XYZ file of C-alpha atoms in Angstrom:
589
model
C 3.028 -28.666 -50.696
C 3.755 -31.146 -47.902
C 0.881 -32.934 -46.190
C 0.469 -34.106 -42.615
C 1.497 -37.680 -43.376
C 4.834 -36.490 -44.735
C 5.623 -34.539 -41.572
C 4.566 -37.502 -39.501
C 7.062 -39.579 -41.453
C 9.885 -37.123 -40.717
C 8.858 -37.118 -37.063
C 9.031 -40.932 -36.834
C 12.401 -40.897 -38.562
C 13.724 -38.309 -36.099
C 12.858 -40.359 -33.027
C 13.947 -43.668 -34.522
C 17.069 -45.260 -33.054
C 17.852 -46.739 -36.465
C 18.248 -43.342 -38.157
C 21.939 -42.972 -39.167
C 23.782 -39.848 -38.006
C 24.426 -38.882 -41.618
C 20.676 -38.363 -42.105
C 20.273 -35.919 -39.212
C 20.953 -32.736 -41.242
C 18.321 -33.705 -43.818
C 15.703 -34.573 -41.198
C 16.378 -31.350 -39.289
C 16.118 -29.312 -42.492
C 12.850 -31.008 -43.411
C 11.309 -30.209 -40.026
C 12.697 -26.661 -39.829
C 11.966 -25.454 -43.366
C 8.808 -23.334 -43.671
C 5.959 -25.076 -45.452
C 5.152 -23.398 -48.815
C 2.399 -23.728 -51.383
C 1.655 -22.055 -54.713
C 0.077 -19.055 -52.893
C 2.849 -18.597 -50.317
C 3.216 -19.940 -46.779
C 0.956 -22.900 -46.156
C -0.686 -22.179 -42.758
C -2.121 -25.674 -42.410
C 1.190 -27.210 -43.352
C 2.941 -24.990 -40.788
C 0.697 -26.338 -38.030
C 1.570 -29.919 -39.037
C 5.270 -29.109 -39.264
C 5.470 -27.354 -35.882
C 3.602 -30.177 -34.192
C 5.985 -32.745 -35.693
C 9.022 -30.611 -34.811
C 7.904 -30.245 -31.193
C 7.668 -34.009 -30.809
C 10.984 -34.641 -32.545
C 13.161 -31.909 -30.977
C 14.191 -33.810 -27.797
C 15.401 -36.822 -29.779
C 17.180 -34.706 -32.415
C 18.968 -32.512 -29.851
C 20.080 -35.529 -27.826
C 21.848 -36.892 -30.947
C 23.092 -33.633 -32.509
C 26.338 -31.975 -31.427
C 26.811 -29.622 -34.365
C 26.213 -26.070 -32.962
C 24.704 -24.884 -36.247
C 22.158 -27.706 -36.376
C 21.319 -27.306 -32.693
C 20.797 -23.597 -33.233
C 18.532 -24.334 -36.195
C 16.347 -26.482 -33.953
C 16.370 -24.151 -30.951
C 15.393 -21.056 -32.894
C 12.133 -22.755 -33.900
C 11.366 -24.188 -30.461
C 9.157 -22.131 -28.160
C 10.524 -20.769 -24.894
C 8.602 -23.146 -22.648
C 9.956 -26.232 -24.418
C 13.470 -24.784 -24.341
C 13.154 -24.441 -20.549
C 11.871 -28.011 -20.318
C 14.831 -29.256 -22.369
C 17.240 -27.318 -20.166
C 15.590 -28.879 -17.105
C 16.157 -32.395 -18.443
C 19.736 -31.617 -19.531
C 19.134 -32.061 -23.272
C 19.933 -28.373 -23.755
C 22.942 -27.018 -21.872
C 24.689 -23.747 -21.141
C 26.638 -24.196 -24.369
C 23.405 -23.584 -26.274
C 22.786 -20.182 -24.637
C 24.127 -18.106 -27.574
C 21.646 -19.803 -29.905
C 18.813 -19.495 -27.375
C 19.424 -15.814 -26.674
C 19.341 -14.943 -30.368
C 15.639 -15.747 -30.615
C 14.256 -16.184 -27.091
C 13.655 -13.964 -24.080
C 15.337 -15.053 -20.882
C 12.742 -16.554 -18.553
C 12.853 -17.592 -14.927
C 12.180 -21.178 -16.010
C 15.310 -21.088 -18.160
C 17.422 -19.786 -15.264
C 16.037 -22.388 -12.848
C 16.547 -25.174 -15.396
C 20.218 -24.244 -15.785
C 20.756 -23.896 -12.028
C 19.441 -27.411 -11.406
C 22.670 -28.752 -12.965
C 25.820 -28.276 -10.914
C 28.093 -27.201 -13.723
C 25.699 -24.598 -15.098
C 25.016 -22.451 -12.028
C 27.402 -19.733 -13.212
C 25.583 -19.575 -16.539
C 22.281 -19.198 -14.710
C 23.713 -16.383 -12.577
C 24.918 -14.546 -15.689
C 21.307 -14.304 -16.863
C 19.955 -12.630 -13.706
C 20.501 -9.044 -14.973
C 18.115 -9.828 -17.836
C 15.190 -10.665 -15.507
C 12.678 -8.272 -13.983
C 12.004 -8.066 -10.248
C 9.013 -10.401 -10.385
C 11.019 -13.145 -12.056
C 13.961 -12.623 -9.703
C 11.702 -13.092 -6.688
C 10.044 -16.146 -8.197
C 13.365 -17.919 -8.626
C 13.601 -18.024 -4.821
C 9.987 -18.240 -3.674
C 8.965 -20.593 -6.483
C 12.011 -22.819 -6.601
C 10.136 -25.832 -5.241
C 7.186 -25.170 -7.558
C 9.294 -26.376 -10.465
C 9.271 -29.899 -9.041
C 6.478 -30.953 -11.381
C 8.843 -30.378 -14.325
C 11.504 -32.652 -12.960
C 11.671 -36.408 -13.395
C 13.324 -36.665 -9.985
C 11.276 -37.499 -6.910
C 12.446 -34.348 -5.138
C 13.821 -30.969 -6.098
C 17.451 -30.296 -5.154
C 18.052 -27.347 -2.813
C 18.797 -23.998 -4.399
C 22.545 -23.591 -4.956
C 24.084 -21.222 -2.431
C 25.827 -19.306 -5.208
C 22.545 -18.662 -7.016
C 20.793 -17.463 -3.870
C 23.708 -15.169 -3.033
C 23.566 -13.709 -6.538
C 19.811 -13.128 -6.272
C 20.273 -11.535 -2.854
C 23.000 -9.244 -4.146
C 20.897 -8.329 -7.190
C 17.982 -7.328 -4.952
C 19.931 -5.488 -2.217
C 22.425 -3.583 -4.352
C 20.085 -0.683 -5.336
C 19.323 0.121 -1.682
C 22.957 -0.309 -0.667
C 24.025 2.106 -3.421
C 21.377 4.656 -2.436
C 22.561 4.562 1.182
C 26.161 4.955 0.093
C 25.458 8.157 -1.859
C 22.121 9.483 -0.511
C 22.761 12.981 -1.857
C 22.447 11.605 -5.386
C 19.077 9.945 -4.736
C 15.974 12.141 -4.893
C 13.888 9.560 -3.010
C 15.207 10.687 0.361
C 13.708 14.187 -0.051
C 10.240 12.909 -0.977
C 7.840 11.668 1.714
C 6.869 8.541 -0.184
C 10.443 7.917 -1.289
C 11.357 6.704 2.192
C 8.673 4.058 2.226
C 9.515 2.951 -1.299
C 13.237 2.606 -0.564
C 12.887 0.965 2.851
C 9.550 -0.755 2.341
C 8.606 -4.358 1.680
C 9.998 -4.428 -1.836
C 11.991 -7.073 -3.660
C 15.008 -6.600 -1.397
C 13.052 -7.390 1.760
C 11.034 -10.217 0.219
C 14.258 -12.004 -0.734
C 15.936 -11.262 2.594
C 12.878 -12.540 4.496
C 13.377 -16.022 3.043
C 16.704 -16.585 4.857
C 16.348 -15.576 8.541
C 19.019 -18.117 9.435
C 21.567 -15.949 7.584
C 20.643 -12.530 8.995
C 23.462 -12.589 11.562
C 25.933 -13.294 8.784
C 24.558 -10.772 6.296
C 24.584 -7.867 8.766
C 28.373 -7.981 8.616
C 28.557 -8.018 4.796
C 31.013 -5.300 3.666
C 28.693 -3.733 1.079
C 25.216 -5.107 1.740
C 25.354 -4.980 5.545
C 23.896 -1.440 5.960
C 20.966 -2.266 3.675
C 20.301 -5.477 5.632
C 20.256 -3.582 8.959
C 17.802 -1.001 7.673
C 15.471 -3.619 6.246
C 15.496 -5.694 9.418
C 14.651 -2.680 11.570
C 11.824 -1.634 9.261
C 10.300 -4.920 8.183
C 11.193 -7.877 10.400
C 8.605 -7.232 13.123
C 5.958 -6.232 10.586
C 6.488 -9.505 8.750
C 6.198 -11.477 11.990
C 2.986 -9.621 12.826
C 1.541 -10.308 9.369
C 2.254 -14.006 9.695
C 0.723 -14.054 13.165
C -2.464 -12.474 11.833
C -2.617 -15.028 9.039
C -2.216 -17.833 11.553
C -4.881 -16.264 13.759
C -7.442 -16.443 10.998
C -7.127 -20.236 10.820
C -8.763 -22.214 13.590
C -6.758 -25.149 14.889
C -6.749 -27.469 17.945
C -4.707 -26.456 20.952
C -1.896 -28.919 21.685
C -2.626 -29.169 25.399
C -6.395 -28.830 25.697
C -7.481 -30.125 22.312
C -9.702 -27.065 22.000
C -9.576 -24.654 19.134
C -8.065 -21.244 19.712
C -5.851 -18.376 18.554
C -2.045 -18.733 18.542
C -0.131 -16.882 21.228
C 1.721 -13.684 20.403
C 4.903 -14.669 18.526
C 8.342 -13.924 19.958
C 10.219 -10.921 18.513
C 11.536 -11.519 15.017
C 14.922 -10.067 16.002
C 16.658 -11.538 19.031
C 18.588 -9.195 21.295
C 21.967 -9.860 19.676
C 20.546 -9.216 16.225
C 18.779 -6.068 17.378
C 21.988 -4.735 18.912
C 23.846 -5.495 15.702
C 21.320 -3.292 13.869
C 21.861 -0.285 16.165
C 24.388 1.445 13.839
C 21.551 1.885 11.307
C 18.836 2.859 13.810
C 19.100 6.636 13.422
C 19.691 6.653 9.659
C 23.171 8.229 9.898
C 23.505 8.201 6.103
C 20.821 10.884 5.869
C 22.208 13.313 8.440
C 23.467 15.979 6.045
C 20.744 15.947 3.419
C 19.492 19.271 2.050
C 16.067 20.681 2.961
C 16.430 19.751 6.651
C 12.964 21.068 7.482
C 11.578 18.287 5.277
C 14.169 15.525 5.469
C 14.712 16.043 9.200
C 11.006 15.609 9.916
C 10.789 12.468 7.783
C 13.966 11.078 9.334
C 12.660 11.694 12.854
C 9.358 10.004 12.026
C 11.107 7.018 10.473
C 13.223 6.537 13.584
C 10.138 6.795 15.803
C 8.358 4.148 13.746
C 11.324 1.828 14.228
C 11.121 2.275 17.989
C 7.369 1.595 17.937
C 7.984 -1.661 16.071
C 10.878 -2.617 18.365
C 10.128 -1.084 21.807
C 13.330 -2.581 23.227
C 15.262 0.044 21.260
C 14.007 2.800 23.566
C 16.240 1.415 26.352
C 19.034 0.005 24.223
C 19.768 3.304 22.445
C 18.173 5.920 24.700
C 21.044 8.424 24.576
C 21.450 8.143 20.812
C 17.706 8.589 20.246
C 17.606 11.665 22.459
C 20.591 13.158 20.654
C 19.221 12.589 17.163
C 15.822 14.016 18.150
C 17.521 17.222 19.317
C 19.659 17.356 16.182
C 16.680 16.964 13.849
C 14.694 19.650 15.687
C 17.528 22.163 15.733
C 18.821 21.644 12.193
C 15.361 21.546 10.638
C 13.769 24.123 12.985
C 10.930 21.666 13.329
C 9.281 23.442 16.283
C 8.928 26.821 14.568
C 5.371 28.086 14.227
C 3.761 25.993 11.470
C 2.612 27.662 8.288
C -1.085 27.910 7.564
C -0.617 25.396 4.754
C 0.911 22.795 7.089
C -1.614 19.961 7.467
C -2.653 19.076 11.010
C -1.643 15.425 10.641
C 1.942 16.506 9.950
C 2.092 18.535 13.155
C 0.483 15.724 15.136
C 3.009 13.235 13.793
C 5.902 15.491 14.839
C 4.496 15.906 18.356
C 3.974 12.155 18.841
C 7.476 11.407 17.563
C 9.032 13.900 19.983
C 6.947 12.518 22.854
C 8.525 9.124 22.133
C 12.129 10.125 21.384
C 12.960 13.418 23.091
C 14.130 14.141 26.628
C 14.527 17.877 26.027
C 12.050 19.676 28.298
C 12.150 22.817 26.190
C 11.351 20.959 22.979
C 8.555 19.007 24.662
C 7.002 22.208 26.023
C 7.059 23.725 22.530
C 5.460 20.563 21.186
C 2.580 21.123 23.634
C 2.208 24.656 22.323
C 1.983 23.360 18.748
C -1.156 21.433 19.670
C -2.893 24.631 20.717
C -2.917 26.023 17.148
C -4.514 22.957 15.592
C -8.110 23.048 14.451
C -10.758 22.248 17.015
C -12.714 19.047 16.343
C -16.283 19.423 15.144
C -18.201 16.253 15.795
C -21.561 15.336 14.302
C -23.810 12.760 15.939
C -26.000 10.985 13.388
C -29.249 9.290 14.429
C -28.777 5.506 14.522
C -29.996 3.707 11.443
C -32.779 1.326 12.498
C -31.636 -1.135 9.844
C -28.445 -1.804 11.848
C -29.965 -1.790 15.326
C -29.752 -5.586 15.557
C -26.016 -5.467 14.796
C -24.846 -2.815 17.249
C -26.828 -2.232 20.420
C -23.977 -0.511 22.309
C -25.661 2.015 24.558
C -22.374 3.912 24.997
C -21.906 4.450 21.250
C -23.104 8.078 21.472
C -20.969 9.046 24.469
C -18.678 12.079 23.956
C -15.477 10.060 24.140
C -16.745 7.430 21.681
C -18.087 10.103 19.335
C -14.710 11.823 19.113
C -12.873 8.619 18.288
C -15.569 7.412 15.891
C -15.139 10.639 13.915
C -11.336 10.190 13.881
C -10.811 13.522 15.645
C -9.171 12.267 18.823
C -5.612 12.530 17.526
C -4.780 15.879 19.165
C -5.882 14.562 22.558
C -3.963 11.353 21.860
C -0.792 13.344 21.150
C -1.223 15.296 24.387
C -1.558 12.040 26.340
C 1.684 10.852 24.741
C 3.440 14.064 25.764
C 2.112 13.780 29.318
C 3.462 10.230 29.458
C 7.017 11.496 28.862
C 8.499 12.272 32.310
C 10.572 15.140 30.876
C 7.519 17.049 29.608
C 6.802 20.006 31.928
C 3.471 19.312 33.621
C 2.557 22.990 33.473
C 2.862 22.952 29.649
C 0.238 20.204 29.564
C -2.157 21.676 32.147
C -2.063 25.107 30.483
C -3.192 23.519 27.240
C -6.117 21.597 28.726
C -8.557 24.561 29.049
C -8.116 25.294 25.318
C -9.224 21.824 24.267
C -12.651 20.922 22.955
C -14.999 19.485 25.604
C -15.033 16.174 23.756
C -11.234 15.997 23.882
C -11.301 16.503 27.631
C -13.901 13.756 27.992
C -11.801 11.445 25.822
C -8.657 12.045 27.906
C -10.499 11.422 31.164
C -11.515 7.966 29.906
C -8.031 6.820 28.805
C -6.603 4.108 31.043
C -3.114 4.699 29.670
C -3.057 8.412 30.579
C -1.351 9.556 33.803
C -3.734 9.813 36.735
C -3.071 13.536 37.240
C -3.952 14.222 33.603
C -7.180 12.224 33.739
C -8.258 13.937 36.946
C -7.562 17.437 35.615
C -9.334 16.700 32.301
C -12.372 15.282 34.123
C -12.619 18.405 36.301
C -12.612 20.622 33.198
C -15.118 18.535 31.211
C -18.434 20.451 30.961
C -21.915 19.021 31.365
C -23.525 17.130 28.487
C -25.394 20.134 27.118
C -22.099 21.903 26.556
C -20.151 19.057 25.030
C -19.890 20.694 21.593
C -21.559 17.897 19.627
C -23.758 18.783 16.655
C -26.550 16.254 17.098
C -28.669 15.588 14.032
C -32.280 14.726 14.770
C -34.792 12.534 13.035
C -37.947 14.030 11.542
C -39.965 12.575 14.392
C -37.780 14.459 16.864
C -38.000 17.637 14.780
C -41.784 17.416 14.774
C -41.756 18.055 18.517
C -39.838 21.332 18.126
C -41.339 24.758 17.566
C -39.293 25.661 14.471
C -37.806 22.571 12.723
C -36.644 24.669 9.742
C -34.538 26.835 12.048
C -32.884 23.714 13.474
C -31.989 22.577 9.959
C -30.527 26.024 9.330
C -28.405 25.738 12.469
C -26.913 22.532 11.097
C -25.954 24.264 7.853
C -24.522 27.232 9.782
C -22.244 25.030 11.877
C -18.541 25.690 11.112
C -17.036 23.391 8.543
C -14.280 20.971 9.443
C -11.566 19.077 7.621
C -13.518 15.896 8.214
C -15.454 15.396 4.968
C -17.670 12.678 6.378
C -19.154 14.833 9.140
C -20.137 17.539 6.635
C -21.689 14.918 4.391
C -23.778 13.776 7.342
C -25.203 17.290 7.675
C -26.076 17.518 3.980
C -27.690 14.097 3.970
C -29.722 14.880 7.071
C -31.077 18.082 5.519
C -31.867 16.415 2.202
C -33.647 13.537 3.913
C -35.766 15.775 6.106
C -39.326 16.625 5.110
C -38.827 19.983 6.866
C -36.329 21.232 4.288
C -37.157 24.389 2.345
C -35.930 25.982 -0.836
C -33.717 28.274 1.230
C -31.945 25.234 2.695
C -31.367 23.718 -0.731
C -29.930 26.949 -2.150
C -27.189 26.941 0.495
C -26.014 23.416 -0.225
C -23.382 22.367 -2.821
C -24.998 22.003 -6.231
C -23.563 18.552 -6.838
C -25.085 17.227 -3.584
C -28.566 18.380 -4.562
C -28.311 17.288 -8.199
C -26.965 13.819 -7.381
C -29.319 13.095 -4.488
C -30.909 9.659 -4.514
C -34.317 11.139 -5.310
C -34.253 12.558 -8.874
C -37.616 14.187 -8.260
C -35.905 16.648 -5.912
C -33.878 18.733 -8.437
C -35.875 17.981 -11.613
C -39.024 20.062 -10.904
C -36.865 22.963 -9.741
C -34.732 22.928 -12.907
C -37.770 22.580 -15.162
C -39.497 25.506 -13.429
C -36.325 27.599 -13.684
C -35.461 26.885 -17.335
C -38.972 26.449 -18.714
C -39.120 26.522 -22.504
C -36.105 28.798 -22.967
C -33.388 26.930 -24.929
C -30.734 29.438 -23.843
C -31.360 28.553 -20.193
C -30.994 24.831 -20.858
C -27.716 25.627 -22.642
C -26.650 27.664 -19.628
C -27.483 24.691 -17.384
C -25.360 22.424 -19.565
C -22.393 24.795 -19.277
C -22.887 25.281 -15.533
C -22.786 21.530 -14.940
C -19.668 21.044 -17.078
C -17.014 21.527 -14.380
C -13.889 19.617 -13.433
C -12.734 18.525 -10.006
C -10.355 21.497 -9.877
C -13.154 24.036 -10.300
C -14.603 25.774 -7.270
C -17.790 24.061 -6.171
C -20.849 26.301 -6.447
C -23.979 26.190 -4.329
C -27.331 25.128 -5.691
C -28.515 28.737 -5.324
C -25.570 30.006 -7.419
C -26.424 27.460 -10.082
C -30.041 28.640 -10.221
C -29.010 32.303 -10.329
C -26.691 31.545 -13.241
C -29.715 30.347 -15.225
C -31.432 33.742 -15.028
C -34.735 34.603 -13.401
C -38.332 34.294 -14.402
C -41.636 34.624 -12.617
C -42.024 30.879 -12.271
C -38.888 30.794 -10.122
C -40.732 32.492 -7.304
C -42.859 29.393 -6.868
C -40.204 26.742 -7.431
C -41.112 23.440 -5.802
C -39.073 22.029 -2.934
């Protein structure tokens, strides 16, 4: 057994300048050999030994050239200290074989190697062993390693290392664009955003805007760079502008505090023109399932034009041609299936309104809007608790109600179509009478809509009593009516809509009302009644229904054991499933 004083002695010997070279193997062996006792490994002794070894390793490695002895030391040194030793130059690229035998490659190790001119190639060779997070951190966190350096400043990142990181990050996208038919991502809706989103490739590319002009012409990475710039450059500039807007700072001229002006475009005109070959995603032209991939491709192109409005004039003919090609090859304007979600149809219409100049296609896009579900808007009484926050008297107007319920998108798409000069005006005016009164009111209040459209919509907008709004009343307002229970029933009888929130408003209004009856509760979803904020609402009913019959309580347990995939039952169906008894006739409400 070796005690702490012994290890301290070896440590002092290791760092002593008077220690002869011939003694180095013995000192290294003493500090690297596992501490044993009569019962096995001595845990306390191991702590002393490792502490002494950690303090002695820099001095021993600086004096030892034998690869075997250096490997003996490095295999017992933790990864953080190895990176520190690489940073200071005590450990070099020649020690990598010994390091890699027992240590995981870390970003600190790569950065430490790259700080020394002759070891950049060795650092680059380790990049394939790093994950995306570490790869990104080599670039974005390069200066953060300054605290580990004895120098007053950190040297700039070697150009060769940055180029290797850039190639490592862009190569997957470049390969996918080269052979898109072999990549399943292009046929999945979310695959497009994952491939061309703000991933590692863009985050690395965003750090070198001064090299974008150069990289666009790269023989293999150029297409990937063009796509990323079109998709992400303006978004990144907008994000940074918002971040700057949240910080208050003095204005240079007035000395007052204010919000920064809108930033200039991230891509200058020359750079934007250089990206035009990638604008219409030519790599994806011949993909299978054109009804799916064509729609996604068209939408992706439209989003690029929305981010860079200058493209609408720069590439007008190409945009018109690709819109026609996507529609024809994918038969995008065929009558939608019943299972087609409304938002998908709306997206297609808005994209065509932006990109197409085909009057026939634009007229068919108008017709698609006619088959979409009519909005069903619910007006909820204002909560008195928030009256001091929002006193907008116009909050309950038809146009505001439609937008507040997020059901203005069909009218918004029609306004976009009307704004395209190639859309037949008759196709728009024929659709107007089929719109919901609230949609007409919304259109008539849009400053960006053509004057003829606003005038026609205003003429067709009915009076307030026919605006199609389901207005929920407070109990005080219901008290003034002849049959409050019938009014509650009319709310429950109102047609359902895709908007979950509006239906929830109806259920909450009925449950809150003191005019509710047992008949109202039986029509509502069981989970809404059972999970209402007032436990005293369902409990007396269930107790009266089940009574002292154990089999009915078991039936209740089974009835409530349903998954999210099961069909939701009404509260009345739940009660009927528990059987009947005389007490049920007088169930409390």
